[in-house]
CSV table of C-alpha atoms in Angstrom, one decimal:
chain,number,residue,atom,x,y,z
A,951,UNK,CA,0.0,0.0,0.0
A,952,UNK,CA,1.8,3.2,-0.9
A,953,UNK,CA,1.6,6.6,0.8
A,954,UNK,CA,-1.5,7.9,-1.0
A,955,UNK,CA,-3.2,5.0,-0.5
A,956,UNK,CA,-2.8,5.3,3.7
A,957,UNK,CA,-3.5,9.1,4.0
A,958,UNK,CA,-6.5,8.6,2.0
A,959,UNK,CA,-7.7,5.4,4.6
A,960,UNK,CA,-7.1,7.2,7.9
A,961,UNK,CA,-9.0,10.1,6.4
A,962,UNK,CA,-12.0,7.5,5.7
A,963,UNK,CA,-11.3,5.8,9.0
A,964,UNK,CA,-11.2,9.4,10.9
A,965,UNK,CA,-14.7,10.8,9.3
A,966,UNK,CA,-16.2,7.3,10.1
A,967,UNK,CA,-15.5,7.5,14.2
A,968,UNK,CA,-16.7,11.0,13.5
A,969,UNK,CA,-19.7,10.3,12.7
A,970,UNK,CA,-20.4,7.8,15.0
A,971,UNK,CA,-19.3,10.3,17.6
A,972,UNK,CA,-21.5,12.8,16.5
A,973,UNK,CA,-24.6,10.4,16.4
A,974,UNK,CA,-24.2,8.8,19.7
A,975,UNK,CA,-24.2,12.3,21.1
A,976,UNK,CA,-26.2,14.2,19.8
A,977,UNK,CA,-29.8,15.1,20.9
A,978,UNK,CA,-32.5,12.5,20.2
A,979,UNK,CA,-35.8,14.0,19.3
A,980,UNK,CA,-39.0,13.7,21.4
A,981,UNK,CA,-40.5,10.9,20.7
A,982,UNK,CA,-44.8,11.5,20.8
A,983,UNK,CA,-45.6,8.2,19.6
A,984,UNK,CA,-49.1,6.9,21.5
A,985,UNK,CA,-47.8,3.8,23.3
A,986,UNK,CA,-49.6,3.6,26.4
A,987,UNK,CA,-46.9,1.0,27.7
A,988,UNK,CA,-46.2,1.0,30.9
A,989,UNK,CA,-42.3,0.4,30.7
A,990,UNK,CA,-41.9,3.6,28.1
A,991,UNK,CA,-40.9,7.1,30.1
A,992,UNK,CA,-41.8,9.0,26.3
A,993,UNK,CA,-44.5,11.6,26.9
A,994,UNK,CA,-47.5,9.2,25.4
A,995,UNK,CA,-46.4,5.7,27.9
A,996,UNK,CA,-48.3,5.4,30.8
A,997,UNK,CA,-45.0,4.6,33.5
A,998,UNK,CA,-45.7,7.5,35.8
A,999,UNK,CA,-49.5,6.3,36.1
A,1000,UNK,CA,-48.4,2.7,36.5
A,1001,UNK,CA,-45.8,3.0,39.3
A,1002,UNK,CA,-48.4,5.6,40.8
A,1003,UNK,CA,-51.3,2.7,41.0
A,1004,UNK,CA,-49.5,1.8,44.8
A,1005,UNK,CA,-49.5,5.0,46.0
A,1006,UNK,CA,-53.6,6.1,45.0
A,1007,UNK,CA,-54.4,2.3,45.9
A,1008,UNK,CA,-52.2,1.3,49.2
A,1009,UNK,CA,-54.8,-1.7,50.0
A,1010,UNK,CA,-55.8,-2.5,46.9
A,1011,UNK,CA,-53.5,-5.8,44.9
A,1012,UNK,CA,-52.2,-4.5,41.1
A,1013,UNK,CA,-51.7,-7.0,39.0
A,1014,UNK,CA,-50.3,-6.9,34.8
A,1015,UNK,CA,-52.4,-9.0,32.6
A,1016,UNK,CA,-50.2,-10.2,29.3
A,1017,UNK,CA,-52.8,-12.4,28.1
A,1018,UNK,CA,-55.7,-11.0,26.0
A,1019,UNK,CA,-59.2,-10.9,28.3
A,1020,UNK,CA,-60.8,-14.1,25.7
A,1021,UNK,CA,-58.0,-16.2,27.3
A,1022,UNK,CA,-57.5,-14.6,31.0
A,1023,UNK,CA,-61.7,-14.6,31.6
A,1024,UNK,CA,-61.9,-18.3,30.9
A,1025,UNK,CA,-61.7,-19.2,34.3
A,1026,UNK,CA,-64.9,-17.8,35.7
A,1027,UNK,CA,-63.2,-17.2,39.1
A,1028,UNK,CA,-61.4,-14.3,38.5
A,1029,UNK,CA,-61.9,-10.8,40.3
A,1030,UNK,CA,-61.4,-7.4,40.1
A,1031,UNK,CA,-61.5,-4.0,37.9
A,1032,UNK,CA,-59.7,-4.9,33.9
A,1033,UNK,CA,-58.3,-1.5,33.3
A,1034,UNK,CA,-57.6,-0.8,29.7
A,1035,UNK,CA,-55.9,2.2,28.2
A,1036,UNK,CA,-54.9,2.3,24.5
A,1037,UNK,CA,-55.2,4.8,21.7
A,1038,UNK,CA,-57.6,2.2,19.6
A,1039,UNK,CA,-59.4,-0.7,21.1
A,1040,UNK,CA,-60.6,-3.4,18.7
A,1041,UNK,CA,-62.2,-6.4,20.8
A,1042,UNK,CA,-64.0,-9.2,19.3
A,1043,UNK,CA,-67.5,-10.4,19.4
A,1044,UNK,CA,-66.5,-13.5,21.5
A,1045,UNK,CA,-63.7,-11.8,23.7
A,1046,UNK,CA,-66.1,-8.6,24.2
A,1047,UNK,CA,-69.2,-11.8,25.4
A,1048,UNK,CA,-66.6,-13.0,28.1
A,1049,UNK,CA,-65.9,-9.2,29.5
A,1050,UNK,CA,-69.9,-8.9,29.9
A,1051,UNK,CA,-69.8,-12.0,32.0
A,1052,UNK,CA,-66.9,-11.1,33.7
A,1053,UNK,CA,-68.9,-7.8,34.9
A,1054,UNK,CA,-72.3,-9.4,35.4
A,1055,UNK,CA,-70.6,-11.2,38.2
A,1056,UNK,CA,-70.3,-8.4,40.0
A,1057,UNK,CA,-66.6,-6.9,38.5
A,1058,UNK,CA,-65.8,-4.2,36.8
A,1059,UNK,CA,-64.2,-2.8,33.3
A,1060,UNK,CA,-62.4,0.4,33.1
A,1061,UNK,CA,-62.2,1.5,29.0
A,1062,UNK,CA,-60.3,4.2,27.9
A,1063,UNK,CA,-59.5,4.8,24.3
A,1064,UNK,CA,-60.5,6.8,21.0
A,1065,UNK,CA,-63.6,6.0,19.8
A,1066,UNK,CA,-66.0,3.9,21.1
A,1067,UNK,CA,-68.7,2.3,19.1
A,1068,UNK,CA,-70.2,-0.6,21.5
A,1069,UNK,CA,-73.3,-1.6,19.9
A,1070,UNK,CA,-74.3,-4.3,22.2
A,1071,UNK,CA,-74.5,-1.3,24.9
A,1072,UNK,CA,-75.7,0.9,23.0
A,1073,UNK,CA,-73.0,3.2,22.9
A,1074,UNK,CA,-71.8,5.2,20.1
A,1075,UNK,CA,-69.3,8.2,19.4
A,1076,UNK,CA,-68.4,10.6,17.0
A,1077,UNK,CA,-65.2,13.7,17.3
A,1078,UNK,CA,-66.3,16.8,19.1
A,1079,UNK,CA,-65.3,19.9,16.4
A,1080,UNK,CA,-63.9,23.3,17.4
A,1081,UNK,CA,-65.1,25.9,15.0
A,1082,UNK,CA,-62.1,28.4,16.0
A,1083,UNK,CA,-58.5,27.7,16.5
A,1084,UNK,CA,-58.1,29.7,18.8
A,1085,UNK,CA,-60.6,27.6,21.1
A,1086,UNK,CA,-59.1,25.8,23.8
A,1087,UNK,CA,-60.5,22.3,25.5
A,1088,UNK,CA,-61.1,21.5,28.6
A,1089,UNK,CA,-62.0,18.6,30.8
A,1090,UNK,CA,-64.3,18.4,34.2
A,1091,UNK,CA,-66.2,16.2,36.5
A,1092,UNK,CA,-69.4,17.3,37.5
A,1093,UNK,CA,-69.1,15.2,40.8
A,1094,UNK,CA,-69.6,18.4,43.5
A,1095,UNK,CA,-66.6,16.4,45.3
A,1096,UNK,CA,-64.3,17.3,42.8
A,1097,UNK,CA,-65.3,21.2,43.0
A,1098,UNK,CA,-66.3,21.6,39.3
A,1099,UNK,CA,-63.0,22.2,38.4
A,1100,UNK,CA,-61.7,22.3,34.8
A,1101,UNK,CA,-58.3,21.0,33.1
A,1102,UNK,CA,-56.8,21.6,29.7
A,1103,UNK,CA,-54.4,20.1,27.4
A,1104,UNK,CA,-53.0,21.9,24.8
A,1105,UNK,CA,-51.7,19.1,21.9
A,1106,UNK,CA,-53.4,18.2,19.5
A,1107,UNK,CA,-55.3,15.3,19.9
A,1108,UNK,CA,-58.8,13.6,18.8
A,1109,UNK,CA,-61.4,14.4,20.9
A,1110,UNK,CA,-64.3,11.9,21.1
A,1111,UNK,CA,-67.4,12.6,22.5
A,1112,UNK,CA,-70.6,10.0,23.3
A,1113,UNK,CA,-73.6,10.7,20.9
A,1114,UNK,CA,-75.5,7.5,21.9
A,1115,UNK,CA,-75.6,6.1,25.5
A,1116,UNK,CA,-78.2,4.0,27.6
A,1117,UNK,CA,-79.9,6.6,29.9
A,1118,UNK,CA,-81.4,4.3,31.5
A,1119,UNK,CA,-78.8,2.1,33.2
A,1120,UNK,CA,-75.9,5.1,33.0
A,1121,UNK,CA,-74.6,7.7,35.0
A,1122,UNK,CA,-72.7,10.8,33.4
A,1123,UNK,CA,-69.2,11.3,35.1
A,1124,UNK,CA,-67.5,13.5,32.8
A,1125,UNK,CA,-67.8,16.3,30.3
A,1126,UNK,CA,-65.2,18.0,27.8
A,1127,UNK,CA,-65.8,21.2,25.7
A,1128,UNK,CA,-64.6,23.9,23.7
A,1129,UNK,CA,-64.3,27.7,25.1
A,1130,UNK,CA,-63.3,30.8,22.9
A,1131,UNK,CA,-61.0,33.4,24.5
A,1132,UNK,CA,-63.9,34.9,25.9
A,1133,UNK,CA,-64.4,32.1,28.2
A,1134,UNK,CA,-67.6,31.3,26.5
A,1135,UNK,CA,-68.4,27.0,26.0
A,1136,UNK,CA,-68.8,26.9,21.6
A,1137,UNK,CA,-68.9,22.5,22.0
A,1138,UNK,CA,-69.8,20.3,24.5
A,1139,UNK,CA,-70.1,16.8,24.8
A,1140,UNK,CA,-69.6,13.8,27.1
A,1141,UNK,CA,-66.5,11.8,27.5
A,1142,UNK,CA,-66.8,9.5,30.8
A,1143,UNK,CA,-69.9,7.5,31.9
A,1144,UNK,CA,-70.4,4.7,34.1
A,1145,UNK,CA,-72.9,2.1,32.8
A,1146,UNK,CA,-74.3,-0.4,35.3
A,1147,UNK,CA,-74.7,-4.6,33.8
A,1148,UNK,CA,-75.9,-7.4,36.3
A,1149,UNK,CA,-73.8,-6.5,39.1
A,1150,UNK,CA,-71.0,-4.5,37.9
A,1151,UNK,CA,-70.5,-1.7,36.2
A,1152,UNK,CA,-68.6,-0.4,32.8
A,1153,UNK,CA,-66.8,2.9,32.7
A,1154,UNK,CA,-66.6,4.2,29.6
A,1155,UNK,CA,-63.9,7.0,29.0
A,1156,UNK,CA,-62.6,8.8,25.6
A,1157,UNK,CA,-59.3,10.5,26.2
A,1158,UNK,CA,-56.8,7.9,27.4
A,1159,UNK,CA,-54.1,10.8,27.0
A,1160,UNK,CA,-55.4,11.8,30.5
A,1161,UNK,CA,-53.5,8.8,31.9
A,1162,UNK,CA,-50.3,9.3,29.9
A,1163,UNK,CA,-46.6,10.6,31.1
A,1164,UNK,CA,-47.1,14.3,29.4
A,1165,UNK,CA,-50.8,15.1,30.9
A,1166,UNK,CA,-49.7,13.4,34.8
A,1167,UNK,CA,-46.8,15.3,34.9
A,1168,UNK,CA,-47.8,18.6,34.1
A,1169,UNK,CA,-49.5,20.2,37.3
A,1170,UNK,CA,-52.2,20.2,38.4
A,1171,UNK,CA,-53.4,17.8,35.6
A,1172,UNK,CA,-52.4,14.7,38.0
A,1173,UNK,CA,-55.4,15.8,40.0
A,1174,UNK,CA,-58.0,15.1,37.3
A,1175,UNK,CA,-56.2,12.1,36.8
A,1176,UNK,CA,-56.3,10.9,39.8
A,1177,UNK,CA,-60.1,12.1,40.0
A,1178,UNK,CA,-61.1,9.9,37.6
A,1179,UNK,CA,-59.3,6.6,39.2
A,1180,UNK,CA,-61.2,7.4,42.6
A,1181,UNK,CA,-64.0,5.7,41.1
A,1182,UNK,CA,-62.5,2.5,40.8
A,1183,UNK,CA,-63.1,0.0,43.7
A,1184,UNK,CA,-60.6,-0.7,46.4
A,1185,UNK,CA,-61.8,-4.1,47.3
A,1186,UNK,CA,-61.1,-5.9,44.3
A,1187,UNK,CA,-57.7,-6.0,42.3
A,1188,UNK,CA,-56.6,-4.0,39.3
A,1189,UNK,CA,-56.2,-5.8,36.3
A,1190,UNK,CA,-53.7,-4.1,34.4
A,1191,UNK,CA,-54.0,-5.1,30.7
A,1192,UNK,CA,-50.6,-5.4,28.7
A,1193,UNK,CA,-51.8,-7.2,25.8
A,1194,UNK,CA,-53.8,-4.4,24.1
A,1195,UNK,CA,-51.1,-1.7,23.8
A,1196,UNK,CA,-50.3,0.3,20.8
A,1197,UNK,CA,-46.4,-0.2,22.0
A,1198,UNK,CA,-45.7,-3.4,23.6
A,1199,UNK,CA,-42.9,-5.3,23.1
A,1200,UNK,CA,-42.4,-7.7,20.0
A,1201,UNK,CA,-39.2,-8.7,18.9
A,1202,UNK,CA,-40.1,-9.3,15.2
A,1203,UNK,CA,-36.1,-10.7,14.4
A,1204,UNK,CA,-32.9,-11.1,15.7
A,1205,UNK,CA,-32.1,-8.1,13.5
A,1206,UNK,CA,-35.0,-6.2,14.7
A,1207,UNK,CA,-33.7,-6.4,18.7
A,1208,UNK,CA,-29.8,-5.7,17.3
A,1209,UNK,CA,-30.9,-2.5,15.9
A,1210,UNK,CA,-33.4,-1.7,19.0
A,1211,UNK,CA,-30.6,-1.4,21.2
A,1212,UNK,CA,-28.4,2.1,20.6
A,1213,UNK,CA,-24.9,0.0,21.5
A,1214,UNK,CA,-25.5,-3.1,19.6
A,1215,UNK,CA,-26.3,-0.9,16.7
A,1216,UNK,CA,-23.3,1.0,16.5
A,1217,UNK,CA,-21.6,-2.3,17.5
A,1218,UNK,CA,-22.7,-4.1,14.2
A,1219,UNK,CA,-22.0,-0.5,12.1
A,1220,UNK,CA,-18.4,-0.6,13.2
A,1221,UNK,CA,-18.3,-4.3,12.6
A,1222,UNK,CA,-19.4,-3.5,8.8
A,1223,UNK,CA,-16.9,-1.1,8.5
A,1224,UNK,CA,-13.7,-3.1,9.9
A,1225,UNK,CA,-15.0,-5.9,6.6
A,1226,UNK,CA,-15.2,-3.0,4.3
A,1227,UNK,CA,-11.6,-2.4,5.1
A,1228,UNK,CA,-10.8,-5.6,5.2
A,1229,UNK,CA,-12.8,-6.5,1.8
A,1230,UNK,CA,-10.7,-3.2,0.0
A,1231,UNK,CA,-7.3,-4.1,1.6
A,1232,UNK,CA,-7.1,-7.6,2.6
A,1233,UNK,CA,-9.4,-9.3,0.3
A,1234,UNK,CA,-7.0,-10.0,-2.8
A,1235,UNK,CA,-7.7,-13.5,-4.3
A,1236,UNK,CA,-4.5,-15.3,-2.5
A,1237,UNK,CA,-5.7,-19.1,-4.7
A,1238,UNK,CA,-6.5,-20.3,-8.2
A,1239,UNK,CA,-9.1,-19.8,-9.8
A,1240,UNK,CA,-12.7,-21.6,-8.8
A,1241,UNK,CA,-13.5,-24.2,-11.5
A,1242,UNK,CA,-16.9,-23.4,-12.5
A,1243,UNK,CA,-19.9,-26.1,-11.2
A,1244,UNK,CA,-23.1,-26.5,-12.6
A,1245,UNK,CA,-25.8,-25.2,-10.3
A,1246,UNK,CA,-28.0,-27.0,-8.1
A,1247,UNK,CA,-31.2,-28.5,-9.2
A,1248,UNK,CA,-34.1,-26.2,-7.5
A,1249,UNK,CA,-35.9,-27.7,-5.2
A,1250,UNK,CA,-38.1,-25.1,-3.7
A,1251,UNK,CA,-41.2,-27.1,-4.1
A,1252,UNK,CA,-39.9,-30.5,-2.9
A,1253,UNK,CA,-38.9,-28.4,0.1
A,1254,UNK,CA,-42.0,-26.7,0.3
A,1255,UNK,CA,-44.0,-30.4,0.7
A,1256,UNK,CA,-41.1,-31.4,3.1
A,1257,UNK,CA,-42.0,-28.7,5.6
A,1258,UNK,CA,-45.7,-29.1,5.3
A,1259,UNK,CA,-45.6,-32.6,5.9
A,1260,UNK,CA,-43.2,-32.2,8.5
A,1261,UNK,CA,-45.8,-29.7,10.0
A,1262,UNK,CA,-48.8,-31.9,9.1
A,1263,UNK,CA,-47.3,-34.9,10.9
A,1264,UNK,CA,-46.4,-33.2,14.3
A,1265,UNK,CA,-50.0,-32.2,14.2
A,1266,UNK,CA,-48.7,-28.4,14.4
A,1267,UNK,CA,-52.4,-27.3,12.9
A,1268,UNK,CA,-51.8,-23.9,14.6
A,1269,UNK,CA,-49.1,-23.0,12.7
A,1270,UNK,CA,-50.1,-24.1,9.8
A,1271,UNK,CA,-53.8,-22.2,10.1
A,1272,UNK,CA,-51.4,-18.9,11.2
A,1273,UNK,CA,-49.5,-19.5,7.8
A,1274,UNK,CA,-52.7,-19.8,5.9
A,1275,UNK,CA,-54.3,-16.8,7.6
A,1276,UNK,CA,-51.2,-14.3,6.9
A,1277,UNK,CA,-50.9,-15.7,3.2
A,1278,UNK,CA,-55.1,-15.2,3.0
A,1279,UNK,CA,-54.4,-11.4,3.8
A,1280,UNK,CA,-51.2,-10.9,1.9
A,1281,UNK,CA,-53.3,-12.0,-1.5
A,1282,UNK,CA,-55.9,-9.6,-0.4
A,1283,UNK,CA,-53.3,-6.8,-0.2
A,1284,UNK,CA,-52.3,-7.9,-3.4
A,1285,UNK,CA,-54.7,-8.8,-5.3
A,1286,UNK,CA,-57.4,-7.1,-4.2
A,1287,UNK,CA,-55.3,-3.9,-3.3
A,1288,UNK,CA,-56.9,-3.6,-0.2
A,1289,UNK,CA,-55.1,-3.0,3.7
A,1290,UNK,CA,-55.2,-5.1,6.2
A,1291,UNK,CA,-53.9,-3.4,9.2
A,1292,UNK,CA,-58.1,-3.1,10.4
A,1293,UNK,CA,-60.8,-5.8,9.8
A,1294,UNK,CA,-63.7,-4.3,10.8
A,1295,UNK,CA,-67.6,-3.4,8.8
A,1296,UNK,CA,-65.5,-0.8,6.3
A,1297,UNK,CA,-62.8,-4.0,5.0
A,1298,UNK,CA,-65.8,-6.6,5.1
A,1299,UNK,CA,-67.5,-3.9,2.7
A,1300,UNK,CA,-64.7,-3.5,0.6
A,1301,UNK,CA,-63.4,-7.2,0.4
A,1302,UNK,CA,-67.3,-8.5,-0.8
A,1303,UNK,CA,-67.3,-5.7,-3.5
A,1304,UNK,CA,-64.2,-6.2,-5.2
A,1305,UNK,CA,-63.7,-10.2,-4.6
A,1306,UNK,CA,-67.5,-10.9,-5.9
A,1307,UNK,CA,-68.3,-12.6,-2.7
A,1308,UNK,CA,-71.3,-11.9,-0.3
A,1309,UNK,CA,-70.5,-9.8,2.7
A,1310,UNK,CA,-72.1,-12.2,5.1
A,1311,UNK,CA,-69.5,-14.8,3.6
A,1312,UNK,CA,-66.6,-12.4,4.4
A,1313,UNK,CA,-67.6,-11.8,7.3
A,1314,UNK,CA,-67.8,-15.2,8.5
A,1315,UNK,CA,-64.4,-16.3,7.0
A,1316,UNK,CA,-62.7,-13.5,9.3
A,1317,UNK,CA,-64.6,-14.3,12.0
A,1318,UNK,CA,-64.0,-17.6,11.8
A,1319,UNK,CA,-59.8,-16.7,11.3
A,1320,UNK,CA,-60.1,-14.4,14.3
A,1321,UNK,CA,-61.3,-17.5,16.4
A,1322,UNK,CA,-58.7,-19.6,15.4
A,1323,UNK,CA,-56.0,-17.0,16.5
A,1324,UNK,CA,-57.5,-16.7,20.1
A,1325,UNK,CA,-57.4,-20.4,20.6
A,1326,UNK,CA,-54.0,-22.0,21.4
A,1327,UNK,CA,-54.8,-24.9,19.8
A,1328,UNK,CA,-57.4,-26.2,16.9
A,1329,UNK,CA,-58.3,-30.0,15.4
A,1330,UNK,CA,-57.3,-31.1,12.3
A,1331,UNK,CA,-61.3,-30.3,11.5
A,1332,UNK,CA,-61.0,-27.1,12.2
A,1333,UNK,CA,-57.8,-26.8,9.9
A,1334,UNK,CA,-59.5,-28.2,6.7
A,1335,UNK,CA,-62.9,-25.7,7.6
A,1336,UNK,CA,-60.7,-22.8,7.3
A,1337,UNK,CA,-58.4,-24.4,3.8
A,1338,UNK,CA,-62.1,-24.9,2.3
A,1339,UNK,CA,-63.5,-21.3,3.4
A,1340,UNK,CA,-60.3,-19.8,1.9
A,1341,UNK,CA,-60.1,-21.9,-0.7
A,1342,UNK,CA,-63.6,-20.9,-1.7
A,1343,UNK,CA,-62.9,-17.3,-1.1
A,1344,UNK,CA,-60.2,-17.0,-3.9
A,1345,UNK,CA,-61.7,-19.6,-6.3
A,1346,UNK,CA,-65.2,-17.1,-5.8
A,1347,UNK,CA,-62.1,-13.9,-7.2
A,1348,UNK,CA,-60.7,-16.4,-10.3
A,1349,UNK,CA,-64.2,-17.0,-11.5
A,1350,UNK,CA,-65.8,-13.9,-10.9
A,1351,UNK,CA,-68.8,-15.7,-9.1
């Protein structure tokens, strides 16, 4: 390697480490991602409220639900208050059956989330408008214990309001409106209710950012917080639900939790960079030349049936209905051009228009994959319903019938 060659490597080597100086110190941006996790200190995770639980509730047992409610409620024994908090909630016919029970015995469910359409309690909502910009929002309880006073938040954020409710079995614990500069209310609508089934009760609530790091730690907005958990019971434990968060964990790859870490990252960069060097300086051919070989036969499809049968035989019918269900939705994606990040009404609309199949049919296929993902096991019955629904589903597309 002559002179040239070196001065022109440590320069390359020098505004490499530079860089990786300068983006390990500089200043990360805030991060205002909704999460609602309870293990993320950003300004939307809920980690303040959570370690604060022992504190508003010294008598009163906490405990962190990872599994979804379909799977926790089967055993009919279980007490206490499921407490929810999410940006978006999306339960299922069956899982949403089970937290009905679960209150008629005498427990109770604490929702909060955006939007809330509950048509088996005859609930509905709809976004509360501001006409004016300059319009600021603001939140009370109309409980004379909490002195009718008012909060505000001041990011931007959906506010939900409740346009259909049962009046007959509910009570109203919350209001949020809209009030020009002249202090003078322009909106108003409801955002908290409690709604009484068999013994327990529901409360229903539409701004989950209340119980986020940002809105707790900005005084005195703790206090409306805090006003709002004072309705929960103290005899019966908290059921803190993990499973539906916006950002729980999920290690997707080994590559995905490499790069999630800030060290391992710049770890595997520098790593990269020493074979770069190594590939431009190191890497002359030092043997003779590789006789040429005729390629390999392909045998993508020979492994293909090895795999399946290999699946088949274990009687891993799980896995193979998980397989069937993400290839079902990548082909609608595909073919169909339609996304798949939401099965609700609006995609069973969409997916019976352009597929030529009824909606009632679409319906039930989905339904049917959404049972078979809740169950931790299915028959080999099961398995060959869901190939012939799917199977019928595309052949229904090919044919245009």
């Amino acid at each position: 390697m002559d002179k040239k060659t070196k001065i022109y490597s440590i320069l390359f080597l020098v505004l490499i480490l530079g860089y990786i100086y300068l983006e390990n110190t500089k200043k990360q941006p805030i991060n205002w991602f909704p999460t609602y996790a309870a293990k993320h200190k950003i300004p939307y995770g809920t980690f303040v409220l959570k370690n604060q639980l022992e504190n508003l509730f010294p008598t009163t047992e906490i405990k962190t639900i990872n599994l979804p409610p379909f799977e926790y409620l089967k055993d009919s024994t279980r007490t206490g208050t499921y407490f929810f908090v999410d940006d978006a909630l999306n339960f299922g016919d069956a899982e949403f059956l089970r937290l009905m029970k679960f209150v008629e015995r005498g427990n109770d469910v604490f929702i909060s989330t955006h939007g809330m359409n509950i048509d088996t309690l005859n609930f509905k909502t709809e976004r509360l408008l501001s006409t004016n910009f300059d319009e600021k929002v603001i939140f009370k309880l109309p409980n004379k214990a909490f002195k009718s006073k008012e909060y505000t938040f001041d990011r931007p954020f959906m506010n939900q309001v409740f346009t259909k409710i049962d009046t007959l079995n509910s009570t109203i614990l919350g209001i949020t409106a809209y009030v020009n500069k002249n202090g003078k209310r322009t909106e108003e609508g409801i955002n908290f209710v409690k709604f009484r089934y068999g013994k327990g009760n529901f409360y229903l609530h539409t701004f989950p950012e209340a119980f986020t790091n940002y809105y707790i730690l900005k005084s005195p907005n703790q206090q409306h917080a805090a006003n709002i958990l004072s309705y929960l019971r103290e005899d019966i434990p908290i059921l803190w639900d993990t499973y539906y968060k916006t950002g729980k964990s999920k290690i997707a790859s080994p590559m995905h939790y490499l790069l999630s870490s800030k060290y391992l990252k710049w770890a595997y960069y520098m790593g990269l960079v020493g074979v770069l060097f190594f590939v431009l300086f190191e890497g002359k051919r030092k043997q003779r030349m590789i006789p040429i070989r005729v390629p390999l036969k392909n045998q993508t499809l020979a492994f293909t049936r090895t795999i399946a049968n290999m699946y088949f035989e274990k009687q891993a019918h799980k896995t193979i209905a998980e397989h069937k269900i993400n290839y079902l939705l990548e082909y609608i994606r595909t073919k169909l051009h339609i996304p798949t990040t939401k099965i609700d009404t609006t995609f069973y609309n969409y997916v019976a228009s352009r597929s030529g199949n009824s909606y009632k049919e679409v319906e039930k296929l989905f339904q049917f994959c959404e049972e078979i993902h809740l169950k931790n096991e299915i028959t080999n019955l099961e398995l060959i319903k869901l190939n012939d629904m799917i199977e019928k589903f595309k052949k229904t597309i090919q044919y245009g019938n």
